Amino acid sequence: MSQATQLGRRAVRIGTLSIGDGTPVAVIGGDDARWVSLRGHHGRSSADEVIGKARAGWPGPLLVEPFSAADLGAVAGHADGVVIGAAWMQDFRLVQAVARVGLPVVVQRGQAATLEEWLAIADYCAAEGNDQVVLCESGSRTHLGGTTLDLALMRAAAERSGRPVLADLGDDPALAPAAVAAGADGLLLSCGATSEVAEAAHEAASVVGALVRPEAPGSVSAARAAIDRVDAALATLLERRIALAGTVQRLKPVGGFRGRDMDRERRLVAAMARRAPSLGEARLAPVMNAVIEAGLRVAEEDSRR
Ligand SMILES: O=C(O)C(=O)C[C@]1(C(=O)O)C=C[C@@H](O)C=C1
């Protein structure tokens, strides 16, 4: 997605969390926001109790998936946003009632819903005067069993609607990097996601996000947080580069500082300068010299072990 398309999109605020519009990829069910589902309780638990407990344990942005419209009073009192669950997506009365609460709405795509049907639910909310809608791709039933995420559909929803989109990863962070690369503004984890799952999703959001998503921070702290994500990507790549440079040293007839190939170094700096034109060859050369020498030192230390 081009930066222009991204910046032209309608960001949605859920409590203190902003989703879309040049903001970092959010992890919901992780560090950025939490959610609870009253569906899991089959409407048997008191909404007030379940939401109150969630609120007591988490001061940040909180979303709630209601079991029915009867829960919406409690939701309005304690939550920052409402999730319309995939199984409920075409319950038009519930959708209408949820939209009227006035909180931001996350619309999960029903397992068999088409793009048109999904986008129509967002329009339903807008027709009720609530345009704070985020679309969440929650997967379709397929021959693989369970549900299979359709990241192309998620991307099409973002492009067609201009609304922020989430990828529902449940308890499996394996597709987190792909979802971020496909343009997800946020990753939705299951309500009970473990800290390992949340950490993996957060890592993908930071590292892959830094590579593929331009951000538009508007404050020093937001710009520093964006720099931290870029540094996380840089460190990941540097670690990988050190390992590969070590492999070359072992494979070359003469490795280490003695086998240095300055012509190769000049060529790689020139190639990098094409991707980093603001630095250019002259400024990149000392940076890469330091990186290469650090790699050679690590390789020589490793060879002595
Ligand atoms: O390509 C090589 O021959 C390497 O040894 C790798 C490497 C590098 O880190 O990229 C390191 C030293 C050489 O002078 C050139 C490049």
PDB file of C-alpha atoms and ligand atoms in Angstrom:
ATOM      1  CA  MET A   1       0.000   0.000   0.000  1.00  0.00           C
ATOM      2  CA  SER A   2       1.468   3.359  -0.886  1.00  0.00           C
ATOM      3  CA  GLN A   3       2.082   5.923   1.835  1.00  0.00           C
ATOM      4  CA  ALA A   4      -0.461   8.251   0.232  1.00  0.00           C
ATOM      5  CA  THR A   5      -3.169   5.577   0.341  1.00  0.00           C
ATOM      6  CA  GLN A   6      -2.292   4.788   3.921  1.00  0.00           C
ATOM      7  CA  LEU A   7      -2.320   8.377   5.113  1.00  0.00           C
ATOM      8  CA  GLY A   8      -5.626   9.002   3.342  1.00  0.00           C
ATOM      9  CA  ARG A   9      -7.276   6.360   5.533  1.00  0.00           C
ATOM     10  CA  ARG A  10      -9.638   6.863   8.405  1.00  0.00           C
ATOM     11  CA  ALA A  11      -7.852   6.106  11.646  1.00  0.00           C
ATOM     12  CA  VAL A  12      -9.977   4.756  14.495  1.00  0.00           C
ATOM     13  CA  ARG A  13      -9.304   5.510  18.144  1.00  0.00           C
ATOM     14  CA  ILE A  14     -10.064   2.808  20.692  1.00  0.00           C
ATOM     15  CA  GLY A  15      -9.407   4.419  24.064  1.00  0.00           C
ATOM     16  CA  THR A  16      -5.809   5.619  23.898  1.00  0.00           C
ATOM     17  CA  LEU A  17      -5.007   3.346  20.950  1.00  0.00           C
ATOM     18  CA  SER A  18      -5.089   4.723  17.428  1.00  0.00           C
ATOM     19  CA  ILE A  19      -5.384   2.202  14.575  1.00  0.00           C
ATOM     20  CA  GLY A  20      -4.479   2.978  10.967  1.00  0.00           C
ATOM     21  CA  ASP A  21      -3.301   6.262   9.475  1.00  0.00           C
ATOM     22  CA  GLY A  22       0.442   5.985   9.870  1.00  0.00           C
ATOM     23  CA  THR A  23       0.332   4.489  13.370  1.00  0.00           C
ATOM     24  CA  PRO A  24       2.269   1.339  14.326  1.00  0.00           C
ATOM     25  CA  VAL A  25       0.701  -2.109  13.938  1.00  0.00           C
ATOM     26  CA  ALA A  26      -1.369  -2.697  17.078  1.00  0.00           C
ATOM     27  CA  VAL A  27      -1.513  -6.004  18.926  1.00  0.00           C
ATOM     28  CA  ILE A  28      -4.979  -6.507  20.409  1.00  0.00           C
ATOM     29  CA  GLY A  29      -4.967  -9.291  22.937  1.00  0.00           C
ATOM     30  CA  GLY A  30      -1.335  -8.304  23.607  1.00  0.00           C
ATOM     31  CA  ASP A  31       0.362  -5.142  24.850  1.00  0.00           C
ATOM     32  CA  ASP A  32      -1.724  -2.526  23.054  1.00  0.00           C
ATOM     33  CA  ALA A  33      -5.291  -3.516  23.919  1.00  0.00           C
ATOM     34  CA  ARG A  34      -7.230  -6.396  25.450  1.00  0.00           C
ATOM     35  CA  TRP A  35     -10.596  -7.869  24.652  1.00  0.00           C
ATOM     36  CA  VAL A  36     -13.116 -10.165  26.271  1.00  0.00           C
ATOM     37  CA  SER A  37     -15.822 -12.218  24.626  1.00  0.00           C
ATOM     38  CA  LEU A  38     -19.171 -12.719  26.301  1.00  0.00           C
ATOM     39  CA  ARG A  39     -19.873 -15.312  23.586  1.00  0.00           C
ATOM     40  CA  GLY A  40     -17.582 -17.755  25.323  1.00  0.00           C
ATOM     41  CA  HIS A  41     -19.888 -17.544  28.336  1.00  0.00           C
ATOM     42  CA  HIS A  42     -22.951 -18.315  26.136  1.00  0.00           C
ATOM     43  CA  GLY A  43     -24.762 -15.390  27.676  1.00  0.00           C
ATOM     44  CA  ARG A  44     -24.845 -17.171  31.055  1.00  0.00           C
ATOM     45  CA  SER A  45     -22.435 -14.914  32.929  1.00  0.00           C
ATOM     46  CA  SER A  46     -23.312 -11.400  33.942  1.00  0.00           C
ATOM     47  CA  ALA A  47     -21.846  -8.984  31.404  1.00  0.00           C
ATOM     48  CA  ASP A  48     -21.202  -6.487  34.207  1.00  0.00           C
ATOM     49  CA  GLU A  49     -19.204  -9.057  36.135  1.00  0.00           C
ATOM     50  CA  VAL A  50     -17.097 -10.315  33.197  1.00  0.00           C
ATOM     51  CA  ILE A  51     -16.350  -6.839  31.859  1.00  0.00           C
ATOM     52  CA  GLY A  52     -15.788  -5.411  35.357  1.00  0.00           C
ATOM     53  CA  LYS A  53     -13.229  -8.148  36.058  1.00  0.00           C
ATOM     54  CA  ALA A  54     -11.454  -7.514  32.756  1.00  0.00           C
ATOM     55  CA  ARG A  55     -11.426  -3.784  33.455  1.00  0.00           C
ATOM     56  CA  ALA A  56     -10.015  -4.305  36.936  1.00  0.00           C
ATOM     57  CA  GLY A  57      -7.106  -6.324  35.532  1.00  0.00           C
ATOM     58  CA  TRP A  58      -6.282  -4.043  32.594  1.00  0.00           C
ATOM     59  CA  PRO A  59      -6.290  -0.240  32.608  1.00  0.00           C
ATOM     60  CA  GLY A  60      -5.643   0.139  28.856  1.00  0.00           C
ATOM     61  CA  PRO A  61      -7.964   0.004  25.841  1.00  0.00           C
ATOM     62  CA  LEU A  62     -10.575  -2.724  26.305  1.00  0.00           C
ATOM     63  CA  LEU A  63     -12.879  -4.227  23.677  1.00  0.00           C
ATOM     64  CA  VAL A  64     -15.846  -6.462  24.359  1.00  0.00           C
ATOM     65  CA  GLU A  65     -17.662  -8.915  22.123  1.00  0.00           C
ATOM     66  CA  PRO A  66     -21.283  -8.997  23.303  1.00  0.00           C
ATOM     67  CA  PHE A  67     -23.349 -12.164  23.320  1.00  0.00           C
ATOM     68  CA  SER A  68     -26.487 -10.206  22.531  1.00  0.00           C
ATOM     69  CA  ALA A  69     -27.885  -6.681  22.556  1.00  0.00           C
ATOM     70  CA  ALA A  70     -28.762  -7.223  26.238  1.00  0.00           C
ATOM     71  CA  ASP A  71     -25.042  -6.852  27.072  1.00  0.00           C
ATOM     72  CA  LEU A  72     -24.652  -3.443  25.491  1.00  0.00           C
ATOM     73  CA  GLY A  73     -25.497  -1.410  28.595  1.00  0.00           C
ATOM     74  CA  ALA A  74     -22.598  -3.003  30.465  1.00  0.00           C
ATOM     75  CA  VAL A  75     -20.364  -2.640  27.405  1.00  0.00           C
ATOM     76  CA  ALA A  76     -21.148   1.066  27.122  1.00  0.00           C
ATOM     77  CA  GLY A  77     -20.281   1.548  30.794  1.00  0.00           C
ATOM     78  CA  HIS A  78     -16.854  -0.073  30.847  1.00  0.00           C
ATOM     79  CA  ALA A  79     -15.451  -0.737  27.364  1.00  0.00           C
ATOM     80  CA  ASP A  80     -13.593   1.358  24.801  1.00  0.00           C
ATOM     81  CA  GLY A  81     -14.828  -0.585  21.783  1.00  0.00           C
ATOM     82  CA  VAL A  82     -17.139  -3.370  20.678  1.00  0.00           C
ATOM     83  CA  VAL A  83     -16.347  -6.492  18.639  1.00  0.00           C
ATOM     84  CA  ILE A  84     -19.052  -7.889  16.396  1.00  0.00           C
ATOM     85  CA  GLY A  85     -18.025 -11.549  16.338  1.00  0.00           C
ATOM     86  CA  ALA A  86     -17.771 -13.446  13.040  1.00  0.00           C
ATOM     87  CA  ALA A  87     -20.754 -15.646  13.942  1.00  0.00           C
ATOM     88  CA  TRP A  88     -22.843 -12.523  14.625  1.00  0.00           C
ATOM     89  CA  MET A  89     -21.786 -10.500  11.584  1.00  0.00           C
ATOM     90  CA  GLN A  90     -25.085 -10.729   9.776  1.00  0.00           C
ATOM     91  CA  ASP A  91     -27.299 -10.251  12.824  1.00  0.00           C
ATOM     92  CA  PHE A  92     -28.427  -6.879  11.530  1.00  0.00           C
ATOM     93  CA  ARG A  93     -30.349  -5.935  14.682  1.00  0.00           C
ATOM     94  CA  LEU A  94     -27.295  -6.569  16.837  1.00  0.00           C
ATOM     95  CA  VAL A  95     -25.108  -4.626  14.398  1.00  0.00           C
ATOM     96  CA  GLN A  96     -27.528  -1.702  14.540  1.00  0.00           C
ATOM     97  CA  ALA A  97     -27.678  -1.774  18.341  1.00  0.00           C
ATOM     98  CA  VAL A  98     -23.872  -2.013  18.623  1.00  0.00           C
ATOM     99  CA  ALA A  99     -23.368   0.915  16.255  1.00  0.00           C
ATOM    100  CA  ARG A 100     -25.775   3.030  18.319  1.00  0.00           C
ATOM    101  CA  VAL A 101     -23.681   2.548  21.466  1.00  0.00           C
ATOM    102  CA  GLY A 102     -21.324   5.019  19.799  1.00  0.00           C
ATOM    103  CA  LEU A 103     -18.094   3.186  20.667  1.00  0.00           C
ATOM    104  CA  PRO A 104     -15.659   2.117  17.930  1.00  0.00           C
ATOM    105  CA  VAL A 105     -16.738  -1.156  16.309  1.00  0.00           C
ATOM    106  CA  VAL A 106     -14.554  -4.033  15.136  1.00  0.00           C
ATOM    107  CA  VAL A 107     -16.438  -6.088  12.539  1.00  0.00           C
ATOM    108  CA  GLN A 108     -15.124  -9.639  12.215  1.00  0.00           C
ATOM    109  CA  ARG A 109     -15.839 -11.189   8.801  1.00  0.00           C
ATOM    110  CA  GLY A 110     -18.290 -14.078   8.986  1.00  0.00           C
ATOM    111  CA  GLN A 111     -16.746 -17.390   7.920  1.00  0.00           C
ATOM    112  CA  ALA A 112     -18.648 -17.475   4.634  1.00  0.00           C
ATOM    113  CA  ALA A 113     -19.139 -13.736   4.120  1.00  0.00           C
ATOM    114  CA  THR A 114     -18.027 -12.130   0.876  1.00  0.00           C
ATOM    115  CA  LEU A 115     -16.128  -8.846   0.709  1.00  0.00           C
ATOM    116  CA  GLU A 116     -19.336  -7.036  -0.269  1.00  0.00           C
ATOM    117  CA  GLU A 117     -21.287  -8.493   2.662  1.00  0.00           C
ATOM    118  CA  TRP A 118     -18.508  -7.610   5.071  1.00  0.00           C
ATOM    119  CA  LEU A 119     -18.156  -4.023   3.842  1.00  0.00           C
ATOM    120  CA  ALA A 120     -21.950  -3.663   3.960  1.00  0.00           C
ATOM    121  CA  ILE A 121     -21.840  -4.200   7.740  1.00  0.00           C
ATOM    122  CA  ALA A 122     -19.428  -1.276   8.074  1.00  0.00           C
ATOM    123  CA  ASP A 123     -21.847   0.806   6.011  1.00  0.00           C
ATOM    124  CA  TYR A 124     -24.686  -0.270   8.315  1.00  0.00           C
ATOM    125  CA  CYS A 125     -22.729   1.113  11.262  1.00  0.00           C
ATOM    126  CA  ALA A 126     -22.022   4.331   9.366  1.00  0.00           C
ATOM    127  CA  ALA A 127     -25.732   4.629   8.532  1.00  0.00           C
ATOM    128  CA  GLU A 128     -26.403   4.588  12.296  1.00  0.00           C
ATOM    129  CA  GLY A 129     -24.046   7.544  12.655  1.00  0.00           C
ATOM    130  CA  ASN A 130     -21.042   5.480  13.766  1.00  0.00           C
ATOM    131  CA  ASP A 131     -18.164   5.653  11.303  1.00  0.00           C
ATOM    132  CA  GLN A 132     -15.551   4.402  13.780  1.00  0.00           C
ATOM    133  CA  VAL A 133     -15.287   0.991  12.162  1.00  0.00           C
ATOM    134  CA  VAL A 134     -12.344  -1.413  11.933  1.00  0.00           C
ATOM    135  CA  LEU A 135     -12.619  -4.506   9.716  1.00  0.00           C
ATOM    136  CA  CYS A 136     -11.208  -7.754  11.058  1.00  0.00           C
ATOM    137  CA  GLU A 137     -10.434 -10.708   8.769  1.00  0.00           C
ATOM    138  CA  SER A 138     -11.214 -13.793  10.834  1.00  0.00           C
ATOM    139  CA  GLY A 139     -10.878 -16.511   8.204  1.00  0.00           C
ATOM    140  CA  SER A 140     -13.101 -18.851   6.232  1.00  0.00           C
ATOM    141  CA  ARG A 141     -13.874 -22.515   6.726  1.00  0.00           C
ATOM    142  CA  THR A 142     -11.729 -24.414   4.252  1.00  0.00           C
ATOM    143  CA  HIS A 143     -10.577 -27.935   3.450  1.00  0.00           C
ATOM    144  CA  LEU A 144      -7.687 -27.367   5.903  1.00  0.00           C
ATOM    145  CA  GLY A 145     -10.143 -27.666   8.779  1.00  0.00           C
ATOM    146  CA  GLY A 146     -10.719 -24.824  11.224  1.00  0.00           C
ATOM    147  CA  THR A 147     -10.460 -21.427   9.609  1.00  0.00           C
ATOM    148  CA  THR A 148      -7.981 -20.083   7.078  1.00  0.00           C
ATOM    149  CA  LEU A 149      -7.138 -16.382   6.986  1.00  0.00           C
ATOM    150  CA  ASP A 150      -7.550 -14.631   3.656  1.00  0.00           C
ATOM    151  CA  LEU A 151      -4.948 -11.883   3.670  1.00  0.00           C
ATOM    152  CA  ALA A 152      -5.758 -10.855   0.078  1.00  0.00           C
ATOM    153  CA  LEU A 153      -9.342 -10.269   1.183  1.00  0.00           C
ATOM    154  CA  MET A 154      -8.127  -8.251   4.184  1.00  0.00           C
ATOM    155  CA  ARG A 155      -6.032  -6.099   1.886  1.00  0.00           C
ATOM    156  CA  ALA A 156      -8.896  -5.638  -0.565  1.00  0.00           C
ATOM    157  CA  ALA A 157     -11.148  -4.575   2.337  1.00  0.00           C
ATOM    158  CA  ALA A 158      -8.607  -1.929   3.376  1.00  0.00           C
ATOM    159  CA  GLU A 159      -8.257  -0.603  -0.151  1.00  0.00           C
ATOM    160  CA  ARG A 160     -11.969  -0.623  -0.948  1.00  0.00           C
ATOM    161  CA  SER A 161     -13.180   0.869   2.330  1.00  0.00           C
ATOM    162  CA  GLY A 162     -10.297   3.088   3.433  1.00  0.00           C
ATOM    163  CA  ARG A 163     -10.892   1.652   6.921  1.00  0.00           C
ATOM    164  CA  PRO A 164      -8.253   0.117   9.177  1.00  0.00           C
ATOM    165  CA  VAL A 165      -8.015  -3.667   9.032  1.00  0.00           C
ATOM    166  CA  LEU A 166      -7.023  -6.357  11.516  1.00  0.00           C
ATOM    167  CA  ALA A 167      -5.920  -9.950  10.982  1.00  0.00           C
ATOM    168  CA  ASP A 168      -7.369 -12.374  13.521  1.00  0.00           C
ATOM    169  CA  LEU A 169      -4.515 -14.752  14.381  1.00  0.00           C
ATOM    170  CA  GLY A 170      -6.199 -16.497  17.303  1.00  0.00           C
ATOM    171  CA  ASP A 171      -3.500 -18.384  19.185  1.00  0.00           C
ATOM    172  CA  ASP A 172      -1.130 -18.914  16.278  1.00  0.00           C
ATOM    173  CA  PRO A 173       1.346 -16.115  15.532  1.00  0.00           C
ATOM    174  CA  ALA A 174       2.810 -17.934  12.495  1.00  0.00           C
ATOM    175  CA  LEU A 175       1.033 -15.658  10.022  1.00  0.00           C
ATOM    176  CA  ALA A 176       1.812 -12.445  11.927  1.00  0.00           C
ATOM    177  CA  PRO A 177       4.693 -11.383   9.633  1.00  0.00           C
ATOM    178  CA  ALA A 178       2.603 -12.148   6.523  1.00  0.00           C
ATOM    179  CA  ALA A 179      -0.371 -10.237   7.930  1.00  0.00           C
ATOM    180  CA  VAL A 180       1.790  -7.188   8.674  1.00  0.00           C
ATOM    181  CA  ALA A 181       3.375  -7.365   5.220  1.00  0.00           C
ATOM    182  CA  ALA A 182      -0.088  -7.653   3.667  1.00  0.00           C
ATOM    183  CA  GLY A 183      -1.051  -4.349   5.281  1.00  0.00           C
ATOM    184  CA  ALA A 184      -2.751  -5.261   8.572  1.00  0.00           C
ATOM    185  CA  ASP A 185      -3.106  -2.224  10.834  1.00  0.00           C
ATOM    186  CA  GLY A 186      -3.427  -4.535  13.788  1.00  0.00           C
ATOM    187  CA  LEU A 187      -3.240  -8.164  14.865  1.00  0.00           C
ATOM    188  CA  LEU A 188      -6.090  -9.603  16.913  1.00  0.00           C
ATOM    189  CA  LEU A 189      -5.071 -12.443  19.213  1.00  0.00           C
ATOM    190  CA  SER A 190      -7.443 -14.699  21.100  1.00  0.00           C
ATOM    191  CA  CYS A 191      -8.710 -13.271  24.410  1.00  0.00           C
ATOM    192  CA  GLY A 192      -6.593 -15.786  26.304  1.00  0.00           C
ATOM    193  CA  ALA A 193      -3.425 -15.558  24.168  1.00  0.00           C
ATOM    194  CA  THR A 194      -0.268 -16.513  26.058  1.00  0.00           C
ATOM    195  CA  SER A 195       2.542 -14.035  26.560  1.00  0.00           C
ATOM    196  CA  GLU A 196       4.668 -16.062  24.069  1.00  0.00           C
ATOM    197  CA  VAL A 197       2.021 -15.623  21.343  1.00  0.00           C
ATOM    198  CA  ALA A 198       1.693 -11.928  22.174  1.00  0.00           C
ATOM    199  CA  GLU A 199       5.491 -11.504  22.094  1.00  0.00           C
ATOM    200  CA  ALA A 200       5.756 -13.189  18.661  1.00  0.00           C
ATOM    201  CA  ALA A 201       2.984 -10.970  17.274  1.00  0.00           C
ATOM    202  CA  HIS A 202       4.627  -7.894  18.759  1.00  0.00           C
ATOM    203  CA  GLU A 203       7.977  -8.873  17.223  1.00  0.00           C
ATOM    204  CA  ALA A 204       6.390  -9.209  13.766  1.00  0.00           C
ATOM    205  CA  ALA A 205       4.557  -5.911  14.215  1.00  0.00           C
ATOM    206  CA  SER A 206       7.833  -4.138  15.114  1.00  0.00           C
ATOM    207  CA  VAL A 207      10.358  -5.761  12.796  1.00  0.00           C
ATOM    208  CA  VAL A 208       8.244  -6.464   9.699  1.00  0.00           C
ATOM    209  CA  GLY A 209       6.262  -3.288  10.298  1.00  0.00           C
ATOM    210  CA  ALA A 210       9.447  -1.211  10.283  1.00  0.00           C
ATOM    211  CA  LEU A 211      10.393  -2.695   6.909  1.00  0.00           C
ATOM    212  CA  VAL A 212       7.090  -2.412   5.098  1.00  0.00           C
ATOM    213  CA  ARG A 213       5.042   0.355   6.708  1.00  0.00           C
ATOM    214  CA  PRO A 214       5.851   4.022   6.546  1.00  0.00           C
ATOM    215  CA  GLU A 215       4.875   5.700   9.810  1.00  0.00           C
ATOM    216  CA  ALA A 216       3.926   9.326  10.365  1.00  0.00           C
ATOM    217  CA  PRO A 217       4.736  10.097  14.029  1.00  0.00           C
ATOM    218  CA  GLY A 218       3.594  13.465  15.303  1.00  0.00           C
ATOM    219  CA  SER A 219       5.527  13.765  18.570  1.00  0.00           C
ATOM    220  CA  VAL A 220       9.037  13.166  19.909  1.00  0.00           C
ATOM    221  CA  SER A 221       7.940  10.089  21.870  1.00  0.00           C
ATOM    222  CA  ALA A 222       6.064   8.621  18.884  1.00  0.00           C
ATOM    223  CA  ALA A 223       9.051   9.299  16.599  1.00  0.00           C
ATOM    224  CA  ARG A 224      11.391   7.651  19.148  1.00  0.00           C
ATOM    225  CA  ALA A 225       9.098   4.629  19.340  1.00  0.00           C
ATOM    226  CA  ALA A 226       9.177   4.408  15.529  1.00  0.00           C
ATOM    227  CA  ILE A 227      12.996   4.645  15.610  1.00  0.00           C
ATOM    228  CA  ASP A 228      13.036   1.801  18.157  1.00  0.00           C
ATOM    229  CA  ARG A 229      11.093  -0.371  15.693  1.00  0.00           C
ATOM    230  CA  VAL A 230      13.489   0.476  12.853  1.00  0.00           C
ATOM    231  CA  ASP A 231      16.427  -0.309  15.170  1.00  0.00           C
ATOM    232  CA  ALA A 232      14.797  -3.647  16.031  1.00  0.00           C
ATOM    233  CA  ALA A 233      14.698  -4.462  12.307  1.00  0.00           C
ATOM    234  CA  LEU A 234      18.288  -3.211  11.839  1.00  0.00           C
ATOM    235  CA  ALA A 235      19.553  -5.321  14.752  1.00  0.00           C
ATOM    236  CA  THR A 236      17.774  -8.410  13.401  1.00  0.00           C
ATOM    237  CA  LEU A 237      19.396  -7.872   9.996  1.00  0.00           C
ATOM    238  CA  LEU A 238      22.817  -7.100  11.497  1.00  0.00           C
ATOM    239  CA  GLU A 239      22.740 -10.350  13.477  1.00  0.00           C
ATOM    240  CA  ARG A 240      21.870 -12.225  10.279  1.00  0.00           C
ATOM    241  CA  ARG A 241      24.609 -10.410   8.356  1.00  0.00           C
ATOM    242  CA  ILE A 242      27.255 -11.281  10.957  1.00  0.00           C
ATOM    243  CA  ALA A 243      26.312 -14.963  10.646  1.00  0.00           C
ATOM    244  CA  LEU A 244      26.500 -14.882   6.827  1.00  0.00           C
ATOM    245  CA  ALA A 245      29.803 -12.980   6.819  1.00  0.00           C
ATOM    246  CA  GLY A 246      31.127 -15.674   9.196  1.00  0.00           C
ATOM    247  CA  THR A 247      30.063 -18.363   6.706  1.00  0.00           C
ATOM    248  CA  VAL A 248      31.957 -16.595   3.904  1.00  0.00           C
ATOM    249  CA  GLN A 249      35.103 -16.454   6.059  1.00  0.00           C
ATOM    250  CA  ARG A 250      34.957 -20.221   6.622  1.00  0.00           C
ATOM    251  CA  LEU A 251      34.378 -20.936   2.912  1.00  0.00           C
ATOM    252  CA  LYS A 252      36.966 -18.549   1.404  1.00  0.00           C
ATOM    253  CA  PRO A 253      40.491 -19.906   0.788  1.00  0.00           C
ATOM    254  CA  VAL A 254      41.783 -17.042   2.966  1.00  0.00           C
ATOM    255  CA  GLY A 255      39.254 -15.672   5.434  1.00  0.00           C
ATOM    256  CA  GLY A 256      39.262 -12.921   8.060  1.00  0.00           C
ATOM    257  CA  PHE A 257      41.122  -9.615   7.798  1.00  0.00           C
ATOM    258  CA  ARG A 258      43.860 -11.227   5.680  1.00  0.00           C
ATOM    259  CA  GLY A 259      41.351 -12.156   2.961  1.00  0.00           C
ATOM    260  CA  ARG A 260      39.654  -8.776   2.783  1.00  0.00           C
ATOM    261  CA  ASP A 261      38.257  -7.905  -0.654  1.00  0.00           C
ATOM    262  CA  MET A 262      37.983  -4.115  -0.938  1.00  0.00           C
ATOM    263  CA  ASP A 263      36.529  -4.284  -4.430  1.00  0.00           C
ATOM    264  CA  ARG A 264      33.602  -6.362  -3.147  1.00  0.00           C
ATOM    265  CA  GLU A 265      33.140  -3.881  -0.280  1.00  0.00           C
ATOM    266  CA  ARG A 266      32.992  -0.913  -2.673  1.00  0.00           C
ATOM    267  CA  ARG A 267      30.423  -2.715  -4.831  1.00  0.00           C
ATOM    268  CA  LEU A 268      28.175  -3.563  -1.917  1.00  0.00           C
ATOM    269  CA  VAL A 269      28.317   0.023  -0.639  1.00  0.00           C
ATOM    270  CA  ALA A 270      27.375   1.295  -4.122  1.00  0.00           C
ATOM    271  CA  ALA A 271      24.444  -1.131  -4.289  1.00  0.00           C
ATOM    272  CA  MET A 272      23.256  -0.073  -0.811  1.00  0.00           C
ATOM    273  CA  ALA A 273      23.533   3.610  -1.696  1.00  0.00           C
ATOM    274  CA  ARG A 274      20.882   3.070  -4.370  1.00  0.00           C
ATOM    275  CA  ARG A 275      18.460   2.067  -1.572  1.00  0.00           C
ATOM    276  CA  ALA A 276      19.755   4.711   0.834  1.00  0.00           C
ATOM    277  CA  PRO A 277      20.154   7.772  -1.402  1.00  0.00           C
ATOM    278  CA  SER A 278      20.006  10.235   1.511  1.00  0.00           C
ATOM    279  CA  LEU A 279      23.196   8.716   2.865  1.00  0.00           C
ATOM    280  CA  GLY A 280      24.899   8.088  -0.462  1.00  0.00           C
ATOM    281  CA  GLU A 281      28.135   6.164  -0.973  1.00  0.00           C
ATOM    282  CA  ALA A 282      30.369   8.629   0.908  1.00  0.00           C
ATOM    283  CA  ARG A 283      28.385   8.412   4.161  1.00  0.00           C
ATOM    284  CA  LEU A 284      27.572   4.733   3.858  1.00  0.00           C
ATOM    285  CA  ALA A 285      31.179   3.651   3.330  1.00  0.00           C
ATOM    286  CA  PRO A 286      32.346   4.269   6.945  1.00  0.00           C
ATOM    287  CA  VAL A 287      29.137   2.746   8.332  1.00  0.00           C
ATOM    288  CA  MET A 288      29.598  -0.430   6.325  1.00  0.00           C
ATOM    289  CA  ASN A 289      33.320  -0.487   7.070  1.00  0.00           C
ATOM    290  CA  ALA A 290      32.441  -0.624  10.783  1.00  0.00           C
ATOM    291  CA  VAL A 291      29.835  -3.335  10.204  1.00  0.00           C
ATOM    292  CA  ILE A 292      32.200  -5.436   8.063  1.00  0.00           C
ATOM    293  CA  GLU A 293      35.079  -5.111  10.512  1.00  0.00           C
ATOM    294  CA  ALA A 294      32.791  -6.088  13.418  1.00  0.00           C
ATOM    295  CA  GLY A 295      31.771  -9.163  11.407  1.00  0.00           C
ATOM    296  CA  LEU A 296      35.382 -10.092  10.699  1.00  0.00           C
ATOM    297  CA  ARG A 297      36.266  -9.738  14.376  1.00  0.00           C
ATOM    298  CA  VAL A 298      33.364 -12.003  15.404  1.00  0.00           C
ATOM    299  CA  ALA A 299      34.402 -14.529  12.721  1.00  0.00           C
ATOM    300  CA  GLU A 300      38.017 -14.533  13.922  1.00  0.00           C
ATOM    301  CA  GLU A 301      36.956 -14.948  17.551  1.00  0.00           C
ATOM    302  CA  ASP A 302      34.644 -17.826  16.557  1.00  0.00           C
ATOM    303  CA  SER A 303      37.439 -19.541  14.587  1.00  0.00           C
ATOM    304  CA  ARG A 304      39.668 -19.518  17.678  1.00  0.00           C
ATOM    305  CA  ARG A 305      37.036 -21.312  19.798  1.00  0.00           C
TER     306      ARG A 305
HETATM  307  O1  LIG B   1      32.442 -11.236   0.532  1.00  0.00           O
HETATM  308  C1  LIG B   1      33.448 -11.544   1.154  1.00  0.00           C
HETATM  309  O2  LIG B   1      34.487 -11.962   0.595  1.00  0.00           O
HETATM  310  C2  LIG B   1      33.479 -11.442   2.604  1.00  0.00           C
HETATM  311  O3  LIG B   1      34.412 -11.865   3.225  1.00  0.00           O
HETATM  312  C3  LIG B   1      32.336 -10.779   3.299  1.00  0.00           C
HETATM  313  C4  LIG B   1      32.633  -9.310   3.541  1.00  0.00           C
HETATM  314  C5  LIG B   1      31.316  -8.730   4.162  1.00  0.00           C
HETATM  315  O4  LIG B   1      31.168  -8.725   5.381  1.00  0.00           O
HETATM  316  O5  LIG B   1      30.409  -8.414   3.366  1.00  0.00           O
HETATM  317  C6  LIG B   1      33.727  -9.195   4.494  1.00  0.00           C
HETATM  318  C7  LIG B   1      35.000  -8.907   4.097  1.00  0.00           C
HETATM  319  C8  LIG B   1      35.346  -8.629   2.714  1.00  0.00           C
HETATM  320  O6  LIG B   1      36.310  -7.621   2.595  1.00  0.00           O
HETATM  321  C9  LIG B   1      34.193  -8.372   1.878  1.00  0.00           C
HETATM  322  C10 LIG B   1      32.919  -8.628   2.283  1.00  0.00           C
END
